[in-house]
Coordinates of C-alpha atoms and ligand atoms in Angstrom, one line a residue:
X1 CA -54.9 39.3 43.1
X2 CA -51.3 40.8 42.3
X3 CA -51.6 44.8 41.9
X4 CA -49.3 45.6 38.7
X5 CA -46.2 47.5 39.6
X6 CA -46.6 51.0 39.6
X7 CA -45.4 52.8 36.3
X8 CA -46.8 56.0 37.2
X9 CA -45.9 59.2 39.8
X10 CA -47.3 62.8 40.2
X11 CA -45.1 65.3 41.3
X12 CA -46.7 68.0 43.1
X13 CA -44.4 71.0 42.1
X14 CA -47.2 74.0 42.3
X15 CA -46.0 75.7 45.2
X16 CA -44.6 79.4 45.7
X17 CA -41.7 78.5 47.1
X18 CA -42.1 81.5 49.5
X19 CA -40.0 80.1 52.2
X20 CA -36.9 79.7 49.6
X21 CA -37.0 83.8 48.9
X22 CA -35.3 85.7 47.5
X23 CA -34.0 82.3 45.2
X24 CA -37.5 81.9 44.4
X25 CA -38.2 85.3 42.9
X26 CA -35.5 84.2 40.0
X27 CA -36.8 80.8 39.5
X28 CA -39.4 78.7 40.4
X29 CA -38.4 75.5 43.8
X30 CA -39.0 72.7 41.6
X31 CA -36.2 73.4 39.5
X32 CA -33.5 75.5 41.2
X33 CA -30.2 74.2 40.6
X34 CA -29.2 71.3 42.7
X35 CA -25.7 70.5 42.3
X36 CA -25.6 72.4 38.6
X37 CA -29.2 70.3 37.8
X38 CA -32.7 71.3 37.6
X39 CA -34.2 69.9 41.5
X40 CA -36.5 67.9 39.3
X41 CA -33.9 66.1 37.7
X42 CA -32.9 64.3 41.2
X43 CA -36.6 63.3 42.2
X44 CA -36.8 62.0 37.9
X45 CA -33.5 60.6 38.4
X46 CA -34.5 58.3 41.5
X47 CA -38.2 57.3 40.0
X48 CA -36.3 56.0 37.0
X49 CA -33.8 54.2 39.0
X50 CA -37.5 52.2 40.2
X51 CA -39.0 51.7 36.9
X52 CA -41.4 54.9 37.2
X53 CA -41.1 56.7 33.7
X54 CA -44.4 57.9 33.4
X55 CA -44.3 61.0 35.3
X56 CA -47.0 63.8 35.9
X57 CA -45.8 67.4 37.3
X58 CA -48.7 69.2 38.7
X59 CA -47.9 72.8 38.8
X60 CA -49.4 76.0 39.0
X61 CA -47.0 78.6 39.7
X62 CA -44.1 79.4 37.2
X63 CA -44.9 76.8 35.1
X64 CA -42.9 78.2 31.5
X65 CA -39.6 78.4 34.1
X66 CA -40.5 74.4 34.7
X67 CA -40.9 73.8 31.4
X68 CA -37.5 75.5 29.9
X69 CA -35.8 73.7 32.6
X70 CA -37.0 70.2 32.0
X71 CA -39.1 69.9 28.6
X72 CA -40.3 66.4 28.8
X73 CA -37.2 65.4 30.2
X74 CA -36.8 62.5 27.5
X75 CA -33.0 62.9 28.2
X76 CA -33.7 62.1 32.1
X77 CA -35.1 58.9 31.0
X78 CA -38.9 59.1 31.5
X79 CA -41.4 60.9 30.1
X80 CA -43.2 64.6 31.8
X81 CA -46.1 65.8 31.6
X82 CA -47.8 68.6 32.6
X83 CA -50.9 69.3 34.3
X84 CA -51.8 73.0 34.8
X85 CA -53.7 74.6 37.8
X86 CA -54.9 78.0 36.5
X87 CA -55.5 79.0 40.3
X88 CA -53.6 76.5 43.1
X89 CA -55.9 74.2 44.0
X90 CA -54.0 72.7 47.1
X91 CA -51.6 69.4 47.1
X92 CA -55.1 67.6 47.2
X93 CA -56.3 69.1 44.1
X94 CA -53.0 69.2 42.3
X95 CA -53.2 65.4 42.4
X96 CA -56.7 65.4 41.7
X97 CA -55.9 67.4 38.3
X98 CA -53.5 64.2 37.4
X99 CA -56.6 62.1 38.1
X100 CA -57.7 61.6 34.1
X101 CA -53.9 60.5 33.5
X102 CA -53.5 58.1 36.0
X103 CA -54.3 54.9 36.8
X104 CA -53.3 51.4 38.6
X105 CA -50.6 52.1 41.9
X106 CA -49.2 55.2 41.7
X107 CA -46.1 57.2 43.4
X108 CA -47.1 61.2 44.4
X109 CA -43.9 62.7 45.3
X110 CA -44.1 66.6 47.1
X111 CA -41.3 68.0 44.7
X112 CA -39.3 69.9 47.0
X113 CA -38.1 66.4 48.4
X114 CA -34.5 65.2 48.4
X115 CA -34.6 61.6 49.3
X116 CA -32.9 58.4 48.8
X117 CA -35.2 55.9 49.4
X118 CA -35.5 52.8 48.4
X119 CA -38.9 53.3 46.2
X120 CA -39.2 49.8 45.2
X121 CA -39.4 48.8 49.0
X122 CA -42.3 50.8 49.0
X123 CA -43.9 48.9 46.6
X124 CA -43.0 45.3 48.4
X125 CA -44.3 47.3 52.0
X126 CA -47.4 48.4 50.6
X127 CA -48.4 45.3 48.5
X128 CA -47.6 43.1 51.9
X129 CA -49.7 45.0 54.1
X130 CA -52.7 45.3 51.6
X131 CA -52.2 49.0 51.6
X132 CA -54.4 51.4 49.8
X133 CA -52.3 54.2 50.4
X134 CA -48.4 54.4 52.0
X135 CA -47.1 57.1 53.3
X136 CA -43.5 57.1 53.6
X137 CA -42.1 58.7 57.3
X138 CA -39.4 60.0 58.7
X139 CA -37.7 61.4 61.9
X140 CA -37.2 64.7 62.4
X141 CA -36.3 67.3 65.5
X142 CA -38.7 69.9 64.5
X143 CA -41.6 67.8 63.8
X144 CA -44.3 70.9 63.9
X145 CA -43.7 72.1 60.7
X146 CA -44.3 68.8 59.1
X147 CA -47.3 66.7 59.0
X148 CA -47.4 64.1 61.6
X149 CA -48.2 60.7 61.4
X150 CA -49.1 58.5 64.3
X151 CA -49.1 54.8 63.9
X152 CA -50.5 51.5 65.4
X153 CA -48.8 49.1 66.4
X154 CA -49.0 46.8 63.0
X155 CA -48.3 50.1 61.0
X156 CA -51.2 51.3 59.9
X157 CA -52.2 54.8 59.9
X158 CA -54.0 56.0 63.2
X159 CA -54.1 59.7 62.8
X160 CA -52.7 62.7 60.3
X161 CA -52.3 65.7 62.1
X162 CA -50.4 68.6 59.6
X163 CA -48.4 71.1 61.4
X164 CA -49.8 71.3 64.9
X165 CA -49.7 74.4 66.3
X166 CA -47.3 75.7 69.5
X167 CA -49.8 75.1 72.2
X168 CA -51.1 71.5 70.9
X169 CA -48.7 68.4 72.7
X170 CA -46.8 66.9 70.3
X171 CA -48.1 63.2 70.0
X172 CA -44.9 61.6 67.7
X173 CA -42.0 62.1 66.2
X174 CA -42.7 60.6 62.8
X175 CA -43.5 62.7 59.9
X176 CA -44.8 62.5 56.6
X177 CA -41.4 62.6 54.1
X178 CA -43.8 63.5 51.4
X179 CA -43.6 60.3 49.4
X180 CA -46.8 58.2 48.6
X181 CA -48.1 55.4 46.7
X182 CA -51.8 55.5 46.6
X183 CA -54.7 53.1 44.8
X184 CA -55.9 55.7 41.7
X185 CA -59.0 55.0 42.4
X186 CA -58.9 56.6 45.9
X187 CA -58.3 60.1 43.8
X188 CA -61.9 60.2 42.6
X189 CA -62.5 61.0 46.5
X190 CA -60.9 64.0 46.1
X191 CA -63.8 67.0 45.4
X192 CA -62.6 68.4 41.4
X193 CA -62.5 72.2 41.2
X194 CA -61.7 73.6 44.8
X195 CA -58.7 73.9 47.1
X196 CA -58.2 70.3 48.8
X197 CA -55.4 69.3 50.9
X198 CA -54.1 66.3 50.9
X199 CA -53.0 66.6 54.6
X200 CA -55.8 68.4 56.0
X201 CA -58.4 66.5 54.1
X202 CA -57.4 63.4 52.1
X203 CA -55.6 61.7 54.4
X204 CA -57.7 62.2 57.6
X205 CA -60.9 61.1 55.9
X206 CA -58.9 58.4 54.8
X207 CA -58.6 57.2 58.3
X208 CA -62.1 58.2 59.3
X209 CA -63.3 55.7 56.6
X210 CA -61.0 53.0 57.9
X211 CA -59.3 52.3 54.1
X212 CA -56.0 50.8 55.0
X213 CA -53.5 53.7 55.2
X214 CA -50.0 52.8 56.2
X215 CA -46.9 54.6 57.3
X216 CA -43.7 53.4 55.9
X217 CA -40.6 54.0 58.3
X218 CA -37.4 53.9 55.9
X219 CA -33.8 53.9 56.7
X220 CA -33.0 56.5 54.0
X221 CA -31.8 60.0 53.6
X222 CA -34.7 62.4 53.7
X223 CA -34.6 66.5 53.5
X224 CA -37.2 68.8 52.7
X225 CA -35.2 71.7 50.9
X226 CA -38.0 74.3 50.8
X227 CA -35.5 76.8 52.7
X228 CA -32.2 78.3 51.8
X229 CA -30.4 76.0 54.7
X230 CA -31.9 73.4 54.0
X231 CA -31.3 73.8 50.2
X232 CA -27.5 74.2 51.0
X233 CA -27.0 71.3 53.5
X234 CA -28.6 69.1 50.9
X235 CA -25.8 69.8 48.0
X236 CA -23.6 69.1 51.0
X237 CA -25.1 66.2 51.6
X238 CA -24.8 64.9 48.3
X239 CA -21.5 65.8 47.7
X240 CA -20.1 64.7 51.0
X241 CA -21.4 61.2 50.7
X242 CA -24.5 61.2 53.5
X243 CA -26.6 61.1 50.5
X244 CA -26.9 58.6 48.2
X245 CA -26.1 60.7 44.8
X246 CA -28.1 59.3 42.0
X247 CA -27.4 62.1 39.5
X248 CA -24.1 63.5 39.6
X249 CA -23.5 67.3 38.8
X250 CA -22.5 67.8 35.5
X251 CA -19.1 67.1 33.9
X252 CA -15.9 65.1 34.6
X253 CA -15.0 64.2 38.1
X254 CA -11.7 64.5 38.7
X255 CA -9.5 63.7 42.1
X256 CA -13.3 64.0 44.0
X257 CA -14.4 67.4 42.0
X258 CA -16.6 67.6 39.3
X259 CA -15.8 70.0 36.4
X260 CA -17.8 70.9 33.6
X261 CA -17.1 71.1 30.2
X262 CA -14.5 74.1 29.7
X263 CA -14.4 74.9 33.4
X264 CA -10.8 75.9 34.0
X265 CA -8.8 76.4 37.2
X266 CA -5.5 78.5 37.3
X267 CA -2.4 76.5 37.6
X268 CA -2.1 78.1 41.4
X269 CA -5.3 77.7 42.4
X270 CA -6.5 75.3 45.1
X271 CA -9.9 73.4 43.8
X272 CA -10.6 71.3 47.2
X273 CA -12.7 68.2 47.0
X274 CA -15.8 67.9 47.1
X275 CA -16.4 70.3 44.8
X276 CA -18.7 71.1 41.8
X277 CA -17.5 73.2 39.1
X278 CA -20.1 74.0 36.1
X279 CA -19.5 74.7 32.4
X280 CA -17.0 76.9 31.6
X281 CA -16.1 77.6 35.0
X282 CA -13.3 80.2 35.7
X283 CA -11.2 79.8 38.7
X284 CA -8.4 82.8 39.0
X285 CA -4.9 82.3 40.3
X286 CA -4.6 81.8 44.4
X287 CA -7.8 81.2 44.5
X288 CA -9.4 78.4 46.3
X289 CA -12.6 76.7 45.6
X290 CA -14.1 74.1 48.5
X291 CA -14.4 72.2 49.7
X292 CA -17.9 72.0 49.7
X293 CA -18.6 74.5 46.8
X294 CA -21.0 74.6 43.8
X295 CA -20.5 76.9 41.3
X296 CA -23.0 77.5 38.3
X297 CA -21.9 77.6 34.6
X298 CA -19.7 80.4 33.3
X299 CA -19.5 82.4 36.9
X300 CA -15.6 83.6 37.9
X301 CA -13.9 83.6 40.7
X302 CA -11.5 86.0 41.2
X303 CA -7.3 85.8 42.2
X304 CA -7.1 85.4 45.8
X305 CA -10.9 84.6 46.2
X306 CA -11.8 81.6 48.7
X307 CA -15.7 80.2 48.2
X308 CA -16.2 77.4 51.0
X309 CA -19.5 75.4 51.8
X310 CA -21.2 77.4 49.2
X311 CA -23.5 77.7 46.4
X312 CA -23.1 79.8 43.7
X313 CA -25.7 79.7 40.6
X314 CA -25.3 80.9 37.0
X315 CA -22.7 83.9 36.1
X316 CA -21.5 84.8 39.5
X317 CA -18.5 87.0 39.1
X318 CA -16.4 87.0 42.7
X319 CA -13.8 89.8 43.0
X320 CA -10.0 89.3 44.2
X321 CA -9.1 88.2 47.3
X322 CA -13.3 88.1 48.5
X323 CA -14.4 85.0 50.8
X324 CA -17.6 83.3 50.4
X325 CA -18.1 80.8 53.1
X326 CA -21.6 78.8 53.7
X327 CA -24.5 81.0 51.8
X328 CA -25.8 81.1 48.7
X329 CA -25.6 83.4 45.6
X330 CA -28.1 83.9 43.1
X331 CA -27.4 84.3 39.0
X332 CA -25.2 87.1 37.9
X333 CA -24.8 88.5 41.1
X334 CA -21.5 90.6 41.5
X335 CA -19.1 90.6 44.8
X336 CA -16.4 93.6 45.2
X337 CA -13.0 92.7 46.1
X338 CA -12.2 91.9 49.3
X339 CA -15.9 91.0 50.4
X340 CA -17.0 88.8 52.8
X341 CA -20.1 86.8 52.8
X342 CA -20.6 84.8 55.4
X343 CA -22.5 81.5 56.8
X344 CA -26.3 81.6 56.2
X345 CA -26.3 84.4 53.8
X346 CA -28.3 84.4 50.5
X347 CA -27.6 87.1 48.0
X348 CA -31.0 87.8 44.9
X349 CA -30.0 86.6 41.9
X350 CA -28.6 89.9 40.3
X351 CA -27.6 91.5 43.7
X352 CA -24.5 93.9 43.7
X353 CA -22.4 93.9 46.8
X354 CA -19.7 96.2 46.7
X355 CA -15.9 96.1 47.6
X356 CA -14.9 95.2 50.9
X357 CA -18.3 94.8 52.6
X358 CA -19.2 92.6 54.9
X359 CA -22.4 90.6 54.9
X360 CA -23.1 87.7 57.4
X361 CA -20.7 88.8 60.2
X362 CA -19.1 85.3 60.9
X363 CA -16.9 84.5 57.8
X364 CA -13.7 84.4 59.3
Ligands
GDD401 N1 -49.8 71.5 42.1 C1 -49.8 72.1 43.3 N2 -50.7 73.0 43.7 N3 -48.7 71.8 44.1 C2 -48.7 72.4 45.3 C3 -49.6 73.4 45.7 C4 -50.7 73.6 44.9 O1 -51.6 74.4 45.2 N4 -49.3 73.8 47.0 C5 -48.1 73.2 47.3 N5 -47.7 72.4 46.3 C6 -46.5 71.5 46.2 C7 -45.3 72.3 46.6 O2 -44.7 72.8 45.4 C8 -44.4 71.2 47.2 O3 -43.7 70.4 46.2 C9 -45.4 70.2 47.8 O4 -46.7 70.5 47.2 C10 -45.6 70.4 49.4 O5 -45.8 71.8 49.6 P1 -44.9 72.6 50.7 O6 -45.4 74.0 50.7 O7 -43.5 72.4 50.4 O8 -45.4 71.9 52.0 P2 -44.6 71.7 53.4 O9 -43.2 71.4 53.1 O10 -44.9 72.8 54.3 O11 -45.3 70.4 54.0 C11 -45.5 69.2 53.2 O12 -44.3 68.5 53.1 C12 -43.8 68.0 54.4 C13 -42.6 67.2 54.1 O13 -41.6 68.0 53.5 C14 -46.6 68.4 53.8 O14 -46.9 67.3 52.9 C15 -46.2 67.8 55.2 O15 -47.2 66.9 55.7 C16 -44.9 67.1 55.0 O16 -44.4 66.6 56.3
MG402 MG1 -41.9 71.5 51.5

């Protein structure tokens, strides 16, 4: 028997986003801006790019800042829809919730995930090895705060451990990346109306019932960007090439910048590639933007003002002659002239930092 290709994925994208405060107060993870788009827009960009244009989003928190961001995201290509948690019911019972609209082979996708895998290779893995559910892995330094996943030696799953604590050995260095294709059917295992986790729970009785469960180790780019760093690196990432950019920011790209419609750069000032400049954009005279920057729609940077390595969302006005190097900045935040803001710094979305302070200590 041939499984159909899948056609279908369910984004989980019900977190709280606690661990990307303050951003996060301002506007719900799934869809802060990634390189001037909605997060979403990345993960929707790379399902279409595998024929999956039937696409579930199971949210529970913030779910009207979601929609206003992404509709049904006809213009991405594929078709959302929403399934609505009135209390969180866990990443098992998120996917449960999708149960009723899914069917066949299906992707789940955690939507905080920035990958460029080769989803289609998925597929091919998990139809060769007679898999009922694939997990994609990954490598990673820090592996405790992921969920690991130990294999045998033809692949399949052994064990599914989720974030062991200090005092337990560390048994491997693989991880679940948070990418899955699983067998519908399998979702009917998952107990309707309660908190499940699909770490904790699905996936370990998974195992415990011996239904084939394989990890899939693939050479792609792979970053969780559930925290501010990690959030910034990843724009960097995209922008600098390590990642595979499958939806481009906004606007025309011009000697290795991007700049969106009506975005406009003083005849003295430096804009250093990469960099991504949104819609109507103002960049004042001697002022230098990137490389490494992202600036959101309609913010202004000042005469004299340098922004390095960082992102800037919506409306940001930067005063003369202030540096911004490596943090990020929240909508319609002001900064004084002569600020600094340095590496690792994230300023609230509406955050007022006066004139010549310092924040950050190491922008030099
Ligand atoms: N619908 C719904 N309901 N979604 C949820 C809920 C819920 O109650 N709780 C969390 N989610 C969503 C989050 O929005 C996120 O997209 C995804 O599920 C994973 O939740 P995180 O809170 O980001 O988990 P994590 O990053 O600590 O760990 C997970 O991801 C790692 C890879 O990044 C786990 O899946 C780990 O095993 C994995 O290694
Ligand atoms: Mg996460």
């Amino acid at each position: 028997m041939t499984a159909e290709r899948p056609v279908q994925a369910v984004i989980l994208a019900g977190g709280q986003g606690t661990r990307l405060r303050p951003l996060t107060h301002a506007r719900a993870k799934p869809v802060v801006p990634l390189l001037n788009r909605p997060f979403l827009a990345h993960q929707l960009a790379l399902l279409r790019a595998h024929g999956i244009a039937d696409v579930i989003l199971a949210c529970s928190y913030r779910v009207d800042d979601v929609r206003r961001a992404l509709g049904d995201a006809e213009h991405l290509g594929v078709s959302l829809r929403y399934v609505v948690e009135e209390e969180p019911l866990g990443t098992g019972g998120g996917v449960r919730n999708a149960a009723d609209l899914a069917a066949g082979t299906i992707f789940v996708l955690n939507g905080d995930i920035l990958t460029d895998v080769d989803l289609s290779a998925m597929v091919r893995f998990h139809e060769a090895h007679g898999a009922r559910a694939t997990i994609f892995i990954t490598r990673v330094a820090d592996p405790r705060q992921y969920g690991l996943v130990e294999l045998d030696a033809d692949g399949r799953v052994r064990r599914f451990r989720e974030k062991p604590p200090a005092d337990e050995p560390l048994t491997t260095d693989t991880v679940n990346a948070g990418a899955y294709l699983l067998d519908a059917a399998l979702l009917g295992r998952i107990p309707a109306g309660r908190v499940v986790s699909i770490e904790r729970e699905f996936f370990p009785e998974l195992i415990a019932d011996g239904i084939p469960c394989f990890g899939w180790p693939a050479p792609a780019y792979w970053r969780d960007i559930g925290s501010p760093a990690a959030y910034r690196e990843a724009q960097l990432d995209l922008l600098e090439g390590r990642a595979r950019m499958l939806l481009p920011p906004p606007g025309a790209l011009r000697d290795g910048s991007w700049f969106g419609d009506g975005a406009v750069a003083a005849a003295d000032a430096r804009i250093v590639a990469p960099t991504a400049l949104g819609e109507r954009v103002h960049v004042a005279a001697r002022a230098r933007v990137g490389p490494g920057a992202v600036v959101g729609p309609e913010s202004r940077i000042g005469p004299g003002a340098v922004v390095e390595g960082a992102v800037l969302w919506e409306r940001v006005e930067v005063g003369e002659d202030a540096l911004l190097q490596g943090c990020v900045v929240g909508a319609d935040v002001r900064i004084g002239a002569r600020a600094r803001v340095g590496p690792d710094v994230v300023l609230e979305s509406g955050a007022v930092i006066p004139e010549r302070t310092t924040l950050g200590g190491r922008a030099s």
